[in-house]
Coordinates of C-alpha atoms and ligand atoms in Angstrom, one line a residue:
M1 CA 2.5 15.8 -2.1
D2 CA 4.0 14.5 -5.1
T3 CA 4.5 11.1 -6.2
D4 CA 7.9 9.5 -4.7
E5 CA 8.4 6.1 -6.0
R6 CA 7.8 4.1 -8.9
L7 CA 7.8 0.5 -7.9
D8 CA 6.7 -2.7 -10.1
A9 CA 4.1 -3.3 -7.2
I10 CA 2.7 -2.1 -3.9
V11 CA 1.2 -4.7 -1.9
V12 CA -1.1 -3.6 0.8
G13 CA -1.0 -5.3 4.3
A14 CA 1.7 -7.3 5.7
G15 CA -0.3 -10.4 7.3
F16 CA 0.5 -14.0 6.0
G17 CA -0.7 -12.8 2.3
G18 CA 1.7 -9.8 2.1
L19 CA 4.6 -11.3 3.3
H20 CA 4.6 -14.2 1.1
M21 CA 3.5 -11.9 -1.8
L22 CA 6.9 -10.0 -1.0
Y23 CA 8.8 -13.0 -0.9
R24 CA 7.5 -14.0 -4.0
L25 CA 7.8 -10.8 -5.9
R26 CA 11.5 -9.9 -5.0
E27 CA 12.3 -14.0 -5.8
R28 CA 11.3 -13.4 -9.2
G29 CA 13.3 -9.4 -9.5
F30 CA 9.9 -7.6 -9.0
S31 CA 10.1 -4.3 -7.3
A32 CA 7.7 -4.3 -4.5
R33 CA 6.6 -2.3 -1.5
V34 CA 4.2 -3.6 1.3
L35 CA 1.9 -0.7 3.0
E36 CA 0.9 -1.9 6.6
M37 CA -1.3 0.2 8.7
G38 CA 0.0 -1.9 11.9
T39 CA 3.3 -0.8 13.7
G40 CA 4.2 -4.6 13.1
V41 CA 4.2 -7.6 10.5
G42 CA 1.0 -9.9 11.4
G43 CA -2.3 -8.8 9.9
T44 CA -4.9 -10.4 11.9
W45 CA -2.3 -11.6 14.3
Y46 CA -1.0 -8.7 15.1
W47 CA -4.6 -7.1 16.0
N48 CA -6.5 -9.5 17.1
R49 CA -4.3 -9.9 20.5
Y50 CA -6.9 -10.7 23.3
P51 CA -7.2 -13.2 25.6
G52 CA -7.8 -17.0 24.5
S53 CA -6.9 -15.9 20.8
R54 CA -5.9 -19.0 19.4
V55 CA -6.2 -20.5 15.5
D56 CA -8.4 -23.4 15.0
L57 CA -6.2 -25.1 12.8
E58 CA -3.2 -27.5 13.7
S59 CA 0.0 -25.4 13.6
V60 CA 2.0 -27.4 11.2
E61 CA -1.0 -27.1 8.5
Y62 CA -1.4 -23.2 9.2
S63 CA 2.0 -22.1 8.7
Y64 CA 3.9 -21.4 5.3
S65 CA 4.6 -24.2 2.9
F66 CA 6.1 -22.3 0.2
L67 CA 10.5 -22.8 1.8
P68 CA 10.6 -26.2 2.8
E69 CA 13.6 -25.2 5.2
L70 CA 11.1 -22.8 6.9
E71 CA 9.2 -25.6 8.2
Q72 CA 12.4 -27.4 9.6
E73 CA 13.4 -24.6 11.5
W74 CA 10.9 -23.7 13.3
N75 CA 9.0 -25.1 16.2
W76 CA 5.7 -25.5 17.3
T77 CA 4.7 -25.8 20.9
E78 CA 1.1 -26.4 20.9
L79 CA -0.8 -28.5 18.2
M80 CA -3.4 -25.0 18.1
P81 CA -1.0 -22.0 19.2
A82 CA -2.1 -19.3 20.6
Q83 CA -2.0 -15.7 19.2
P84 CA 1.6 -14.8 20.9
E85 CA 3.1 -17.7 18.9
I86 CA 1.5 -17.1 15.6
L87 CA 3.0 -13.7 15.7
A88 CA 5.8 -14.6 16.8
Y89 CA 6.5 -16.9 13.8
L90 CA 5.2 -13.9 11.4
E91 CA 7.8 -12.0 12.8
W92 CA 10.3 -14.4 12.6
I93 CA 9.5 -14.9 9.0
A94 CA 10.0 -11.1 8.3
D95 CA 13.6 -11.4 9.7
R96 CA 14.7 -14.8 8.4
L97 CA 13.5 -13.5 5.0
D98 CA 14.9 -9.9 5.4
L99 CA 11.2 -9.0 4.3
R100 CA 11.1 -5.6 6.6
R101 CA 13.1 -3.4 4.5
D102 CA 10.7 -3.4 1.9
I103 CA 7.9 -2.9 4.8
R104 CA 6.4 0.8 5.7
F105 CA 4.5 0.3 8.8
S106 CA 1.9 2.8 10.4
T107 CA 0.9 3.5 6.6
R108 CA -2.8 3.0 6.2
V109 CA -3.7 2.9 2.1
V110 CA -6.6 5.2 1.9
A111 CA -7.0 5.4 -2.1
A112 CA -5.8 4.0 -5.1
T113 CA -6.7 5.3 -8.5
W114 CA -5.7 4.0 -11.9
N115 CA -3.9 6.2 -14.1
E116 CA -4.9 5.5 -17.9
Q117 CA -2.0 7.5 -19.7
T118 CA 0.7 5.8 -17.5
A119 CA -1.2 2.6 -16.7
T120 CA -0.1 2.6 -13.3
W121 CA -1.7 2.8 -9.9
T122 CA -1.4 5.7 -7.8
V123 CA -1.5 4.8 -4.3
E124 CA -2.2 7.6 -1.4
T125 CA -1.9 6.8 2.4
D126 CA -3.0 8.3 5.3
A127 CA -0.1 11.1 5.6
G128 CA -1.1 12.0 2.0
E129 CA 1.9 10.5 0.5
K130 CA 1.5 9.5 -3.0
L131 CA 3.5 6.1 -4.6
D132 CA 3.1 4.5 -7.7
A133 CA 3.4 1.1 -9.4
R134 CA 2.4 -1.1 -11.9
F135 CA 0.2 -3.5 -9.5
L136 CA -1.8 -3.1 -7.2
I137 CA -2.1 -6.0 -4.9
T138 CA -4.6 -6.2 -1.7
A139 CA -3.4 -8.8 0.8
T140 CA -5.6 -7.1 3.0
G141 CA -7.3 -9.9 4.5
C142 CA -11.0 -11.1 4.9
L143 CA -11.3 -10.0 8.4
S144 CA -10.0 -6.8 9.2
A145 CA -12.5 -4.5 8.8
P146 CA -14.1 -4.1 12.4
L147 CA -17.2 -3.5 12.6
E148 CA -18.7 -0.8 15.0
P149 CA -21.2 -1.9 17.2
A150 CA -24.6 0.2 16.5
I151 CA -25.8 0.5 20.3
A152 CA -27.0 3.4 21.5
G153 CA -25.2 5.2 24.3
V154 CA -22.1 3.4 23.2
A155 CA -20.1 6.9 23.3
D156 CA -21.5 7.4 26.9
F157 CA -19.7 5.0 28.8
A158 CA -17.2 5.9 31.3
G159 CA -15.6 2.9 32.3
D160 CA -12.9 1.1 29.9
V161 CA -14.0 -0.3 26.3
L162 CA -11.9 -2.9 24.4
H163 CA -12.7 -4.2 21.2
T164 CA -11.3 -7.9 20.2
N165 CA -10.1 -6.8 16.9
R166 CA -7.9 -3.8 17.9
Y167 CA -7.0 -5.3 21.2
P168 CA -4.3 -3.1 23.2
K169 CA -0.9 -4.3 22.6
A170 CA 0.0 -3.3 26.5
G171 CA -3.3 -6.0 27.3
Y172 CA -5.4 -5.4 30.1
D173 CA -5.6 -6.6 33.7
F174 CA -9.3 -7.7 34.5
E175 CA -8.3 -8.5 37.9
G176 CA -11.2 -7.6 40.5
K177 CA -13.2 -5.8 37.4
R178 CA -17.0 -5.9 36.6
V179 CA -16.7 -7.0 33.1
A180 CA -19.3 -7.6 30.0
V181 CA -18.2 -9.3 26.9
I182 CA -21.2 -8.5 24.0
G183 CA -20.5 -11.0 21.1
T184 CA -20.6 -14.5 21.0
G185 CA -18.9 -15.7 17.9
S186 CA -15.3 -16.9 17.6
S187 CA -14.0 -14.5 19.3
G188 CA -16.2 -13.9 22.2
V189 CA -16.3 -17.5 22.7
Q190 CA -12.4 -17.6 22.7
A191 CA -12.1 -14.7 24.9
I192 CA -14.9 -15.5 27.8
P193 CA -13.3 -18.5 29.5
V194 CA -10.1 -16.8 30.2
I195 CA -11.7 -13.1 31.3
A196 CA -14.1 -15.2 33.5
E197 CA -11.3 -16.7 35.4
E198 CA -9.5 -13.0 36.0
A199 CA -12.7 -11.1 36.6
A200 CA -14.8 -10.2 39.5
T201 CA -17.8 -10.6 37.4
L202 CA -18.5 -11.7 34.0
H203 CA -21.5 -10.8 32.0
V204 CA -21.9 -12.5 28.6
F205 CA -24.7 -10.2 26.3
Q206 CA -25.5 -12.7 23.5
R207 CA -27.7 -12.3 20.8
S208 CA -27.1 -15.6 18.6
A209 CA -25.8 -18.8 20.5
A210 CA -22.6 -20.3 19.1
Y211 CA -21.9 -23.7 17.8
T212 CA -18.6 -24.6 19.6
R213 CA -17.3 -27.8 20.8
P214 CA -14.0 -28.3 22.6
A215 CA -10.6 -27.8 20.5
N216 CA -9.3 -30.4 22.4
N217 CA -5.8 -28.7 21.9
R218 CA -2.5 -29.5 23.8
P219 CA 1.3 -28.6 23.9
L220 CA 3.2 -30.9 21.7
R221 CA 4.7 -33.7 23.3
A222 CA 8.6 -34.2 23.6
G223 CA 10.1 -35.4 20.0
E224 CA 6.6 -34.9 18.4
M225 CA 7.5 -31.5 16.3
E226 CA 10.5 -33.8 15.0
E227 CA 8.2 -36.5 14.3
L228 CA 6.2 -34.1 12.3
K229 CA 9.1 -32.2 10.3
A230 CA 9.5 -35.8 8.6
E231 CA 5.9 -35.9 7.8
Y232 CA 5.7 -32.4 6.1
P233 CA 6.0 -33.5 2.5
E234 CA 3.1 -36.0 3.1
I235 CA 1.1 -33.5 5.4
R236 CA 1.4 -30.8 2.2
A237 CA 0.6 -33.1 -0.3
R238 CA -2.4 -34.3 1.3
Q239 CA -3.4 -30.6 2.0
R240 CA -3.5 -30.1 -1.4
T241 CA -5.7 -32.8 -2.0
S242 CA -8.1 -31.6 0.9
H243 CA -11.5 -29.8 0.0
S244 CA -10.4 -27.2 2.2
G245 CA -6.5 -27.4 2.6
T246 CA -7.1 -28.8 6.1
L247 CA -6.4 -32.2 7.3
R248 CA -7.2 -31.7 10.9
F249 CA -9.9 -29.5 12.5
G250 CA -9.7 -29.2 16.2
A251 CA -7.6 -31.8 16.7
F252 CA -9.9 -34.1 14.9
A253 CA -9.4 -35.4 11.1
V254 CA -11.4 -33.4 8.9
D255 CA -12.2 -37.0 6.8
E256 CA -13.5 -38.7 9.9
L257 CA -15.5 -35.7 11.5
Y258 CA -17.6 -35.3 8.1
R259 CA -19.0 -38.7 7.3
T260 CA -21.1 -39.4 4.2
D261 CA -23.0 -42.8 5.2
R262 CA -25.0 -41.6 8.3
L263 CA -28.5 -39.9 8.0
I264 CA -29.7 -38.3 11.1
L265 CA -33.3 -38.9 10.0
Q266 CA -32.9 -42.5 9.0
T267 CA -31.1 -42.8 12.5
A268 CA -33.8 -44.2 15.7
E269 CA -34.0 -41.6 18.3
E270 CA -32.3 -44.0 21.0
D271 CA -29.4 -44.6 18.4
R272 CA -28.9 -41.2 17.9
L273 CA -28.4 -40.6 22.0
R274 CA -26.3 -43.6 21.5
I275 CA -23.9 -42.1 19.3
L276 CA -23.9 -38.8 21.4
D277 CA -22.9 -41.3 24.0
D278 CA -19.6 -42.4 21.7
E279 CA -18.6 -39.8 20.2
G280 CA -19.5 -36.3 22.0
W281 CA -19.3 -33.2 20.3
T282 CA -18.3 -33.8 17.3
A283 CA -21.4 -36.2 16.6
P284 CA -24.4 -33.9 15.9
G285 CA -22.4 -32.7 12.6
T286 CA -21.4 -35.9 11.4
F287 CA -24.4 -36.9 9.7
A288 CA -24.4 -36.6 6.0
D289 CA -27.9 -35.0 5.6
V290 CA -27.5 -32.2 8.0
M291 CA -26.1 -29.4 5.8
V292 CA -28.5 -30.4 3.2
D293 CA -31.8 -30.5 4.7
I294 CA -32.9 -28.4 7.2
D295 CA -35.0 -30.9 9.4
A296 CA -32.4 -33.1 9.8
N297 CA -30.3 -29.9 10.4
R298 CA -33.1 -29.1 13.3
A299 CA -32.5 -33.0 14.6
A300 CA -29.2 -32.3 14.9
N301 CA -29.6 -29.1 16.6
E302 CA -31.3 -31.3 19.1
L303 CA -28.5 -33.5 19.7
Y304 CA -26.3 -30.7 20.2
A305 CA -29.0 -29.1 22.9
E306 CA -28.7 -32.3 24.9
L307 CA -25.0 -31.8 25.0
I308 CA -25.1 -28.4 26.2
R309 CA -28.0 -29.8 28.8
R310 CA -24.8 -32.5 29.9
T311 CA -22.6 -29.4 30.2
V312 CA -24.2 -26.6 31.6
S313 CA -25.9 -27.3 35.1
D314 CA -28.6 -24.3 35.2
P315 CA -31.2 -25.2 32.9
R316 CA -32.4 -21.9 32.0
T317 CA -28.6 -20.8 31.0
A318 CA -28.3 -24.2 29.3
A319 CA -31.4 -23.4 27.2
A320 CA -30.3 -20.0 26.1
L321 CA -27.1 -21.4 25.0
V322 CA -29.0 -23.6 22.3
P323 CA -28.5 -22.0 18.6
Q324 CA -31.9 -21.1 17.1
Y325 CA -30.4 -21.2 13.4
P326 CA -29.3 -23.7 11.3
M327 CA -25.9 -25.6 12.5
G328 CA -23.4 -24.9 9.6
C329 CA -24.5 -21.9 8.7
K330 CA -22.1 -19.9 10.3
R331 CA -18.6 -20.4 11.0
P332 CA -18.0 -23.4 13.3
I333 CA -16.1 -22.5 16.8
I334 CA -14.0 -24.4 18.8
D335 CA -13.1 -23.4 22.4
T336 CA -11.5 -24.2 25.7
G337 CA -13.8 -24.3 28.1
Y338 CA -16.8 -22.6 27.2
Y339 CA -20.0 -24.0 28.2
E340 CA -18.1 -24.6 31.6
T341 CA -17.4 -21.2 32.2
F342 CA -21.4 -20.5 32.6
N343 CA -20.9 -22.8 35.8
R344 CA -18.9 -20.4 37.7
E345 CA -20.0 -18.3 40.3
N346 CA -19.1 -15.1 39.0
V347 CA -20.1 -15.6 35.1
T348 CA -24.2 -14.5 34.1
L349 CA -25.1 -15.1 30.8
V350 CA -27.7 -12.2 29.3
D351 CA -29.7 -13.6 26.5
L352 CA -30.9 -10.7 24.4
R353 CA -33.0 -12.5 22.3
A354 CA -35.4 -12.8 25.3
D355 CA -34.2 -9.7 27.2
P356 CA -33.3 -7.2 24.1
L357 CA -30.4 -5.0 24.5
V358 CA -31.9 -1.1 25.3
G359 CA -28.1 0.7 25.3
I360 CA -25.4 1.3 26.9
T361 CA -25.1 4.1 29.7
A362 CA -22.1 5.7 31.7
T363 CA -21.9 2.9 34.2
G364 CA -23.4 -0.2 32.5
I365 CA -25.7 -1.9 30.1
E366 CA -29.2 -1.8 30.0
T367 CA -31.6 -4.1 28.7
E368 CA -35.5 -4.6 29.0
S369 CA -35.5 -6.4 32.3
G370 CA -33.0 -4.0 33.9
H371 CA -29.5 -2.6 34.2
V372 CA -26.2 -4.3 34.9
E373 CA -23.3 -1.7 36.2
V374 CA -19.5 -3.0 34.8
D375 CA -16.1 -1.5 34.9
T376 CA -15.1 -2.8 31.3
I377 CA -17.0 -3.7 28.4
V378 CA -15.2 -6.1 25.5
F379 CA -16.9 -6.1 22.4
A380 CA -16.4 -9.0 20.3
T381 CA -18.9 -7.8 17.5
G382 CA -17.3 -8.6 14.5
F383 CA -16.0 -7.6 10.8
D384 CA -17.5 -6.2 8.0
A385 CA -15.8 -9.3 6.2
I386 CA -14.3 -9.9 2.8
T387 CA -15.6 -7.1 1.0
G388 CA -15.4 -4.6 3.8
P389 CA -11.5 -4.4 3.8
L390 CA -11.6 -3.2 0.0
D391 CA -14.7 -0.9 0.3
R392 CA -12.6 1.1 3.2
I393 CA -10.3 1.9 0.5
E394 CA -11.1 4.5 -2.2
I395 CA -10.3 2.1 -5.1
R396 CA -11.0 3.7 -8.4
G397 CA -10.5 2.1 -11.7
R398 CA -11.0 3.0 -15.5
G399 CA -13.1 6.1 -15.8
G400 CA -12.4 7.0 -12.2
R401 CA -15.1 4.0 -11.0
L402 CA -15.3 2.9 -7.3
L403 CA -14.7 -0.6 -6.7
R404 CA -17.8 -0.5 -3.7
D405 CA -19.8 1.2 -6.3
G406 CA -19.9 -2.0 -8.7
W407 CA -20.4 -4.0 -5.7
V408 CA -23.4 -2.7 -3.9
D409 CA -25.4 -5.8 -5.1
G410 CA -22.7 -8.2 -3.8
P411 CA -18.9 -8.2 -5.3
H412 CA -18.2 -9.3 -8.6
T413 CA -14.9 -11.0 -9.5
Y414 CA -12.9 -13.1 -11.8
L415 CA -11.5 -15.9 -9.5
G416 CA -11.9 -13.6 -6.5
L417 CA -8.4 -12.2 -8.1
A418 CA -9.4 -9.8 -10.3
V419 CA -12.2 -7.1 -11.3
A420 CA -13.5 -6.0 -14.7
G421 CA -12.7 -2.6 -15.0
F422 CA -9.6 -2.4 -12.7
P423 CA -6.6 -3.4 -14.4
N424 CA -3.6 -4.4 -13.1
L425 CA -5.1 -5.3 -9.6
F426 CA -4.9 -8.3 -7.7
T427 CA -7.4 -9.3 -4.7
I428 CA -5.3 -12.3 -2.5
T429 CA -8.3 -13.9 -0.8
G430 CA -10.5 -11.7 -2.5
P431 CA -14.6 -12.1 -2.4
L432 CA -15.6 -15.2 -4.4
S433 CA -12.3 -17.2 -3.8
P434 CA -12.1 -19.8 -1.2
S435 CA -10.7 -17.7 1.3
V436 CA -12.2 -18.2 4.6
L437 CA -13.4 -21.8 4.0
A438 CA -10.0 -22.8 2.9
N439 CA -6.8 -23.0 5.3
M440 CA -5.7 -19.3 4.9
V441 CA -2.1 -19.7 4.3
M442 CA -2.8 -22.2 1.9
A443 CA -5.4 -20.1 0.2
V444 CA -2.4 -17.0 0.1
E445 CA 0.0 -19.1 -1.1
Q446 CA -1.9 -20.3 -4.0
H447 CA -2.7 -16.6 -5.1
G448 CA 0.8 -15.0 -4.4
D449 CA 2.1 -17.8 -6.6
W450 CA -0.6 -17.2 -9.2
I451 CA -0.2 -13.4 -9.3
T452 CA 3.8 -13.7 -9.0
D453 CA 3.4 -16.2 -12.1
C454 CA 1.2 -13.7 -14.1
L455 CA 3.2 -11.1 -13.6
A456 CA 6.5 -13.1 -15.2
H457 CA 4.2 -13.9 -17.7
M458 CA 3.6 -10.4 -18.9
R459 CA 7.3 -9.2 -18.6
E460 CA 8.1 -12.4 -20.8
H461 CA 5.6 -11.1 -23.4
E462 CA 6.1 -7.3 -22.7
Y463 CA 2.5 -7.1 -21.6
L464 CA 1.4 -3.5 -19.7
T465 CA -1.9 -4.5 -18.6
I466 CA -3.9 -7.0 -17.9
E467 CA -7.8 -6.9 -16.9
A468 CA -10.7 -9.4 -16.2
T469 CA -13.5 -9.4 -18.9
P470 CA -17.1 -8.3 -18.1
E471 CA -17.8 -11.8 -19.3
A472 CA -15.7 -14.1 -17.7
E473 CA -16.5 -12.1 -14.4
E474 CA -20.3 -12.6 -14.9
E475 CA -19.5 -16.3 -15.1
W476 CA -17.2 -16.3 -12.3
T477 CA -19.6 -14.8 -10.2
R478 CA -22.8 -17.0 -11.1
H479 CA -21.0 -19.9 -10.4
T480 CA -20.1 -19.0 -7.3
L481 CA -23.2 -18.2 -6.2
E482 CA -24.6 -21.4 -7.7
V483 CA -22.1 -23.7 -5.8
A484 CA -22.6 -22.1 -2.7
E485 CA -26.7 -23.0 -3.3
T486 CA -25.7 -26.6 -3.3
V487 CA -25.3 -26.5 0.7
P488 CA -28.8 -25.2 1.4
V489 CA -28.3 -24.4 5.0
R490 CA -25.8 -21.8 4.3
V491 CA -28.0 -19.8 2.2
H492 CA -31.3 -21.1 4.1
E493 CA -33.5 -18.0 4.8
S494 CA -33.2 -18.6 8.8
C495 CA -29.0 -18.2 8.2
G496 CA -27.7 -14.9 8.9
S497 CA -23.8 -15.0 8.7
W498 CA -21.0 -12.5 7.8
Y499 CA -20.4 -15.0 4.9
L500 CA -23.4 -13.6 3.5
G501 CA -23.1 -10.0 4.8
S502 CA -25.7 -10.0 7.2
N503 CA -24.2 -8.6 10.0
V504 CA -24.0 -5.5 8.4
P505 CA -26.8 -3.5 8.4
G506 CA -27.5 -2.4 4.8
K507 CA -25.1 -5.3 2.8
K508 CA -26.5 -7.1 0.3
R509 CA -27.4 -10.7 1.2
V510 CA -24.9 -12.5 -1.2
Y511 CA -22.7 -15.7 -0.5
L512 CA -19.1 -14.1 -0.5
V513 CA -16.9 -17.4 -0.8
Y514 CA -16.4 -19.7 -3.3
T515 CA -17.5 -23.0 -1.7
G516 CA -16.6 -25.5 -4.6
G517 CA -13.1 -26.5 -2.5
M518 CA -9.4 -26.0 -3.2
P519 CA -8.5 -28.1 -5.2
A520 CA -11.2 -27.6 -7.9
Y521 CA -10.6 -23.7 -7.5
R522 CA -6.8 -24.4 -8.0
A523 CA -7.4 -26.2 -11.2
R524 CA -9.4 -23.7 -12.4
C525 CA -6.5 -21.0 -12.0
D526 CA -4.2 -23.2 -13.4
E527 CA -6.3 -24.0 -16.4
V528 CA -6.4 -20.1 -16.9
A529 CA -2.5 -19.6 -16.8
S530 CA -2.0 -22.6 -18.9
G531 CA -4.6 -21.2 -21.4
G532 CA -2.8 -18.0 -21.7
Y533 CA -5.0 -16.0 -19.2
T534 CA -8.4 -16.9 -20.6
G535 CA -11.0 -14.3 -19.3
F536 CA -8.3 -12.0 -19.4
V537 CA -7.6 -9.3 -21.8
L538 CA -3.5 -8.8 -21.9
G539 CA -2.4 -5.3 -23.5
Ligands
N01_601 O1 -17.0 -11.9 15.1 P1 -18.6 -13.2 14.6 P2 -16.0 -12.6 15.3 N1 -25.2 -6.1 19.9 O2 -19.4 -11.8 13.5 C1 -23.0 -10.2 18.3 C2 -12.7 -15.6 12.9 N2 -12.4 -15.9 13.9 O3 -14.8 -11.8 15.8 O4 -24.6 -13.4 15.4 C3 -25.4 -7.8 20.4 O5 -18.7 -14.2 14.3 C4 -22.7 -11.0 16.9 O6 -24.3 -11.4 17.4 P3 -25.2 -11.9 15.8 C5 -13.5 -16.6 12.4 O7 -13.9 -16.8 11.1 C6 -11.4 -17.4 14.3 O8 -16.6 -13.7 16.7 O9 -25.0 -11.2 14.5 N3 -24.1 -8.5 19.8 C7 -22.1 -12.3 17.3 O10 -22.6 -13.1 18.5 C8 -14.9 -15.9 12.7 O11 -16.2 -16.1 12.4 C9 -10.9 -17.3 15.2 O12 -26.4 -12.1 16.3 C10 -24.0 -8.2 18.5 C11 -20.7 -11.6 17.8 O13 -21.4 -10.2 18.0 C12 -14.4 -14.6 12.3 O14 -13.2 -14.2 12.5 C13 -11.0 -16.3 16.4 C14 -24.1 -7.0 18.0 C15 -19.7 -11.2 16.1 O15 -19.4 -12.5 16.2 C16 -15.6 -13.2 13.3 O16 -15.5 -14.0 14.5 C17 -11.7 -15.4 16.2 C18 -25.0 -6.1 18.9 N4 -25.1 -4.7 18.2 C19 -12.1 -14.9 15.1 N5 -23.3 -7.1 17.2 C20 -10.3 -18.9 15.5 O17 -10.7 -19.7 16.5 C21 -22.5 -7.8 16.8 N6 -23.0 -8.8 17.7 C22 -9.2 -19.1 14.7

């Protein structure tokens, strides 16, 4: 099928990033089309509809700041809202800003090819349709490429199979069902307590235990939203100066959570326990040496184990729930009643470290010690993070070079926004940008604003192309890896995380995110722009 449209920009994805990008492009007079594989807007919040799905930041921070009137019109009902409320917010945004007319739903982008002659991108959809645009902007998110669990016999199971990251729109009735959940990352930890309340029995198959602590979520009190609305300007200003663009995590002030003056290795055992009594679940992570010294980290893990023992009645289950990798290596999780769930009569923990998974049969799950019959398996097995969403599209730049081929040894990017050899391609929250280590809404706004300013600069100066230089790309890639090394537990040999790509067989172990914080990152991006886009060639 022939090319049917010419546009300034094609944006891939209609989540937080794509919606903001579309608004900004239109506002500055650029023609744009968003291609979205879902039937509606929402991105992460469209796909991850599993029971218990909820944001871990406070709603007033995890929401758009780019139009202050939106903040004043929308009312949140909880401190950390659940998926339906966030999806409703994004649907409201799409309607309120009249975005849907430029979004094509049920359209998956399978390929994008740079044409040297026309200096345009040709984007191909799963329907075989082709669209041309000067710029290709990916707003595909960091956690949107589902990871298929490589478990023997997975296709043989005759019962119901659910995936947290592609959860059915119609929901699922667990009532009376014998259920297995495989995976205890953020998704599993959120889903398990809710499923346990409905299911007849629940077996939790855990390969790695989670570090998780109570979210302390609550409904907003009467009048609280009005107070928050009055505070928005101050909240936004403070967010911009915060390392992660986040003031509060799990109902706790981030500044207080991560203290700098207390060292666990210089705290006597009885004092550590006293701190635990006083401060509870937040205590182990607040010592300044925990993220930088592996012995300190082990001591914090021991305190954490003590908290689990105090919560979970069965000693064997409590011991199995203690993580065996450094605290801070994986994404910190907050939960609602996770450990308490293991005190329920209908819930059983299967520790795959002690009793490895053999495979899935027609009727259930087999481990070395036996077979568990179930009606339903819920896979909460995660994503090919950060690079996966881009690798799954055939993106071909100069000379027909495939993007993912250049990333076999880890991604190379300039600012996580651009790639040498791929002119006029911008990657919102791309590899080696702050993305998931920042408030994602703030991160997509910062990228979307930077990209729009760049396009306006090009229009003003009549440039047709912009491309990162290999030197700038190499410098940024090296810098990002050096900054990541400054937090040793994140890259420690005993740490395997999706930040490092270690959850994907064969994926190069490289830290995929810029860890230097949003203020430093924003300053660098601004400096690049004000210097006339240093590190880029404009032509
Ligand atoms: O995925 P995960 P997720 N056999 O990769 C296990 C965000 N998020 O969807 O660790 C058995 O964290 C795997 O075990 P292991 C957040 O950034 C946020 O839960 O590889 N088990 C692990 O336990 C989060 O970090 C929220 O040993 C297998 C689990 O599956 C990110 O999304 C909510 C297995 C996967 O955990 C991803 O979270 C939800 C196998 N073959 C998600 N394969 C909020 O709170 C994998 N596992 C905002």
